[in-house]
Amino acid sequence: MAASILFAVLAAGQLALVGWCGHRYRRTGDRMLIVPAVVCAALGYDNAIVAAGRWIGVGGTLETLSVFRFVAHLLLTPLLMPWACAAAGLAGVVWLRLLWVRVVVGAATLSMIALGVFGELTRLTLRPAEWAGTIRYTTEHSSLAGILPPVVTVVVVLVAAVAVWRVRGYRLWTVTTVTMTVVSAAMPPMLLTNAAELAFMGGIAATAVWLSGPGRMPVPPAQDRQSAGR
């Protein structure tokens, strides 16, 4: 019961971030707020289904609802890579504005989505699992296709966050991303991993809000051309 409540709290936290981004978007119209809001909504759904699992019960309904948890993770999470590249560029990290960097990050994003779809979703087999009173459906086996996309995503986001820290002295994004990296590497219970995800997305949402205000610092066109020619 307690674990289900905690997952519900995490779901509410993710949805609060969606509301924060949405409120800021209505005020500024900044499209950089869209991707964080969409990913937070997906993670909020993930936690909500786990929280409600014990009341829904094992069966076709919970299994179908659980499929969308994996679809959201594998298709939407990699979108944070091009978002992080764009965010860092807007914050003044010139080298992340270069065309070849954007092409590499875009290719990595498409590769991770394709890997998730063809390596995991097309042969997704779920089984019921119980933990601390919660009931959820999980994959019958771990695969590289399911593990690699979120790992690569966090690494790319971390590089962008550290670059912004060095250029602008903005630390929050780096701290929350490092937290996510350390917790994921430790492979703790799902509850702790999802709590780290909330911190991670909180840092991303806060960065998006920061950029929608005075945090954005466009690089002068002359500097862009000089850097692109190197």
Short mmCIF file of C-alpha atoms in Angstrom, two decimals, residues 7-213:
data_model
loop_
_atom_site.label_atom_id
_atom_site.label_comp_id
_atom_site.label_asym_id
_atom_site.label_seq_id
_atom_site.Cartn_x
_atom_site.Cartn_y
_atom_site.Cartn_z
CA PHE A 7 4.41 5.85 -6.92
CA ALA A 8 1.26 8.00 -6.98
CA VAL A 9 3.25 10.84 -5.43
CA LEU A 10 5.92 10.46 -8.13
CA ALA A 11 3.19 10.52 -10.79
CA ALA A 12 1.79 13.71 -9.27
CA GLY A 13 5.28 15.20 -9.24
CA GLN A 14 5.78 14.50 -12.95
CA LEU A 15 2.36 15.92 -13.77
CA ALA A 16 3.18 19.02 -11.71
CA LEU A 17 6.20 19.51 -13.96
CA VAL A 18 3.89 19.18 -16.99
CA GLY A 19 1.70 21.90 -15.50
CA TRP A 20 4.73 24.11 -14.80
CA CYS A 21 5.98 23.79 -18.38
CA GLY A 22 2.47 24.30 -19.74
CA HIS A 23 1.94 27.43 -17.66
CA ARG A 24 5.26 28.84 -18.80
CA TYR A 25 4.49 27.96 -22.42
CA ARG A 26 1.20 29.87 -22.27
CA ARG A 27 3.11 32.91 -21.04
CA THR A 28 6.09 32.76 -23.40
CA GLY A 29 5.18 30.49 -26.32
CA ASP A 30 8.67 28.98 -26.05
CA ARG A 31 8.70 25.62 -27.89
CA MET A 32 11.66 24.43 -25.81
CA LEU A 33 9.11 23.69 -23.09
CA ILE A 34 7.22 21.14 -25.20
CA VAL A 35 9.61 18.15 -25.11
CA PRO A 36 10.12 18.29 -21.31
CA ALA A 37 6.35 18.48 -20.85
CA VAL A 38 5.72 15.49 -23.13
CA VAL A 39 8.40 13.33 -21.47
CA CYS A 40 7.18 14.28 -17.99
CA ALA A 41 3.63 13.32 -19.01
CA ALA A 42 4.88 9.92 -20.18
CA LEU A 43 6.77 9.32 -16.94
CA GLY A 44 3.76 10.49 -14.94
CA TYR A 45 1.67 7.89 -16.78
CA ASP A 46 4.30 5.24 -16.03
CA ASN A 47 4.18 5.91 -12.29
CA ALA A 48 0.39 6.18 -12.27
CA ILE A 49 -0.06 2.73 -13.84
CA VAL A 50 2.34 1.17 -11.32
CA ALA A 51 0.51 2.96 -8.49
CA ALA A 52 -2.88 1.71 -9.70
CA GLY A 53 -1.74 -1.81 -10.56
CA ARG A 54 -2.86 -3.43 -7.33
CA TRP A 55 -6.39 -2.08 -7.79
CA ILE A 56 -6.59 -2.87 -11.52
CA GLY A 57 -5.30 -6.38 -10.90
CA VAL A 58 -3.48 -8.89 -13.07
CA GLY A 59 -5.12 -9.32 -16.46
CA GLY A 60 -5.57 -7.96 -19.93
CA THR A 61 -6.43 -4.40 -18.84
CA LEU A 62 -3.27 -3.87 -16.80
CA GLU A 63 -1.14 -5.60 -19.42
CA THR A 64 -2.48 -3.35 -22.21
CA LEU A 65 -2.00 -0.24 -20.11
CA SER A 66 1.53 -1.39 -19.31
CA VAL A 67 2.48 -1.72 -22.98
CA PHE A 68 2.16 2.06 -23.31
CA ARG A 69 4.65 2.47 -20.44
CA PHE A 70 7.33 0.81 -22.55
CA VAL A 71 6.27 2.58 -25.74
CA ALA A 72 6.54 5.96 -24.03
CA HIS A 73 9.95 5.21 -22.53
CA LEU A 74 11.51 3.93 -25.74
CA LEU A 75 9.99 6.43 -28.17
CA LEU A 76 9.89 9.65 -26.17
CA THR A 77 12.91 9.56 -23.86
CA PRO A 78 15.48 9.77 -26.72
CA LEU A 79 13.90 13.08 -27.77
CA LEU A 80 15.76 14.60 -24.83
CA MET A 81 19.02 14.27 -26.81
CA PRO A 82 18.26 16.82 -29.56
CA TRP A 83 16.44 18.90 -26.96
CA ALA A 84 19.56 19.01 -24.76
CA CYS A 85 21.72 19.94 -27.75
CA ALA A 86 19.35 22.78 -28.66
CA ALA A 87 19.05 23.94 -25.04
CA ALA A 88 22.81 24.12 -24.60
CA GLY A 89 23.14 26.02 -27.87
CA LEU A 90 20.57 28.57 -26.72
CA ALA A 91 22.43 28.91 -23.41
CA GLY A 92 25.56 29.95 -25.28
CA VAL A 93 27.46 26.68 -25.88
CA VAL A 94 28.62 27.48 -29.39
CA TRP A 95 30.00 24.07 -30.39
CA LEU A 96 26.64 22.42 -29.77
CA ARG A 97 25.19 24.70 -32.46
CA LEU A 98 27.48 23.29 -35.14
CA LEU A 99 25.75 21.44 -37.96
CA TRP A 100 27.80 18.26 -37.65
CA VAL A 101 27.03 18.03 -33.92
CA ARG A 102 23.31 18.40 -34.58
CA VAL A 103 23.51 15.76 -37.31
CA VAL A 104 25.32 13.29 -35.02
CA VAL A 105 22.85 13.87 -32.18
CA GLY A 106 19.91 13.53 -34.58
CA ALA A 107 21.31 10.27 -35.96
CA ALA A 108 21.85 8.96 -32.43
CA THR A 109 18.26 9.84 -31.55
CA LEU A 110 16.81 8.05 -34.56
CA SER A 111 19.09 5.06 -33.95
CA MET A 112 18.00 4.71 -30.33
CA ILE A 113 14.32 4.99 -31.27
CA ALA A 114 14.75 2.40 -34.03
CA LEU A 115 16.64 0.10 -31.65
CA GLY A 116 13.85 0.37 -29.10
CA VAL A 117 11.13 -0.29 -31.66
CA PHE A 118 12.69 -3.16 -33.60
CA GLY A 119 14.79 -4.64 -30.81
CA GLU A 120 12.29 -4.38 -27.96
CA LEU A 121 8.74 -3.36 -28.85
CA THR A 122 8.24 -5.72 -31.79
CA ARG A 123 8.96 -8.70 -29.54
CA LEU A 124 7.73 -7.30 -26.26
CA THR A 125 6.54 -10.02 -23.89
CA LEU A 126 5.25 -8.98 -20.50
CA ARG A 127 4.71 -10.87 -17.28
CA PRO A 128 3.12 -9.77 -14.00
CA ALA A 129 5.45 -8.91 -11.13
CA GLU A 130 4.82 -7.91 -7.54
CA TRP A 131 7.02 -5.65 -5.41
CA ALA A 132 6.23 -4.15 -2.00
CA GLY A 133 2.51 -4.57 -2.55
CA THR A 134 2.52 -3.13 -6.08
CA ILE A 135 1.55 -5.14 -9.16
CA ARG A 136 2.88 -4.26 -12.59
CA TYR A 137 3.76 -5.90 -15.87
CA THR A 138 7.43 -6.06 -16.75
CA THR A 139 9.50 -7.58 -19.55
CA GLU A 140 10.36 -11.26 -19.29
CA HIS A 141 14.00 -10.54 -20.02
CA SER A 142 16.40 -7.62 -20.13
CA SER A 143 17.83 -6.74 -23.52
CA LEU A 144 20.34 -4.28 -24.90
CA ALA A 145 17.56 -2.73 -26.98
CA GLY A 146 15.67 -1.86 -23.82
CA ILE A 147 18.66 -0.68 -21.78
CA LEU A 148 20.80 1.23 -24.29
CA PRO A 149 18.40 4.06 -25.37
CA PRO A 150 17.93 5.56 -21.87
CA VAL A 151 21.66 5.15 -21.10
CA VAL A 152 22.74 6.94 -24.29
CA THR A 153 20.12 9.62 -23.67
CA VAL A 154 21.37 10.39 -20.16
CA VAL A 155 24.99 10.51 -21.37
CA VAL A 156 24.17 13.03 -24.12
CA VAL A 157 22.09 15.13 -21.71
CA LEU A 158 24.94 15.06 -19.19
CA VAL A 159 27.45 16.32 -21.77
CA ALA A 160 25.12 19.20 -22.67
CA ALA A 161 24.42 20.01 -19.01
CA VAL A 162 28.12 20.12 -18.10
CA ALA A 163 28.80 22.33 -21.12
CA VAL A 164 26.15 24.80 -19.94
CA TRP A 165 27.63 24.71 -16.43
CA ARG A 166 31.06 25.60 -17.80
CA VAL A 167 29.80 28.39 -20.06
CA ARG A 168 27.07 29.92 -17.88
CA GLY A 169 27.72 28.63 -14.37
CA TYR A 170 24.24 27.06 -14.29
CA ARG A 171 24.60 23.96 -12.07
CA LEU A 172 21.10 22.62 -11.45
CA TRP A 173 20.84 20.73 -14.74
CA THR A 174 24.19 19.03 -14.16
CA VAL A 175 23.42 18.08 -10.54
CA THR A 176 20.08 16.45 -11.38
CA THR A 177 21.55 14.62 -14.39
CA VAL A 178 24.48 13.31 -12.35
CA THR A 179 21.96 12.12 -9.75
CA MET A 180 20.10 10.19 -12.44
CA THR A 181 23.37 8.71 -13.76
CA VAL A 182 24.58 7.53 -10.35
CA VAL A 183 21.23 6.05 -9.31
CA SER A 184 20.79 4.24 -12.64
CA ALA A 185 24.28 2.77 -12.40
CA ALA A 186 23.50 1.44 -8.91
CA MET A 187 20.42 -0.39 -10.27
CA PRO A 188 18.25 0.16 -7.16
CA PRO A 189 14.58 -0.83 -6.83
CA MET A 190 12.23 0.76 -9.36
CA LEU A 191 10.87 3.22 -6.78
CA LEU A 192 14.28 4.83 -6.27
CA THR A 193 14.99 4.88 -10.00
CA ASN A 194 11.68 6.62 -10.65
CA ALA A 195 12.41 9.10 -7.87
CA ALA A 196 15.72 9.87 -9.59
CA GLU A 197 13.78 10.30 -12.86
CA LEU A 198 11.62 12.91 -11.14
CA ALA A 199 14.73 14.81 -10.04
CA PHE A 200 16.21 14.43 -13.54
CA MET A 201 13.10 15.76 -15.26
CA GLY A 202 12.78 18.47 -12.63
CA GLY A 203 16.23 19.69 -13.65
CA ILE A 204 15.29 19.58 -17.32
CA ALA A 205 11.99 21.40 -16.76
CA ALA A 206 13.75 24.02 -14.64
CA THR A 207 16.33 24.49 -17.38
CA ALA A 208 13.59 24.90 -19.99
CA VAL A 209 11.91 27.54 -17.81
CA TRP A 210 15.28 29.24 -17.23
CA LEU A 211 15.89 29.36 -20.98
CA SER A 212 12.44 30.80 -21.60
CA GLY A 213 13.47 33.80 -19.51
#
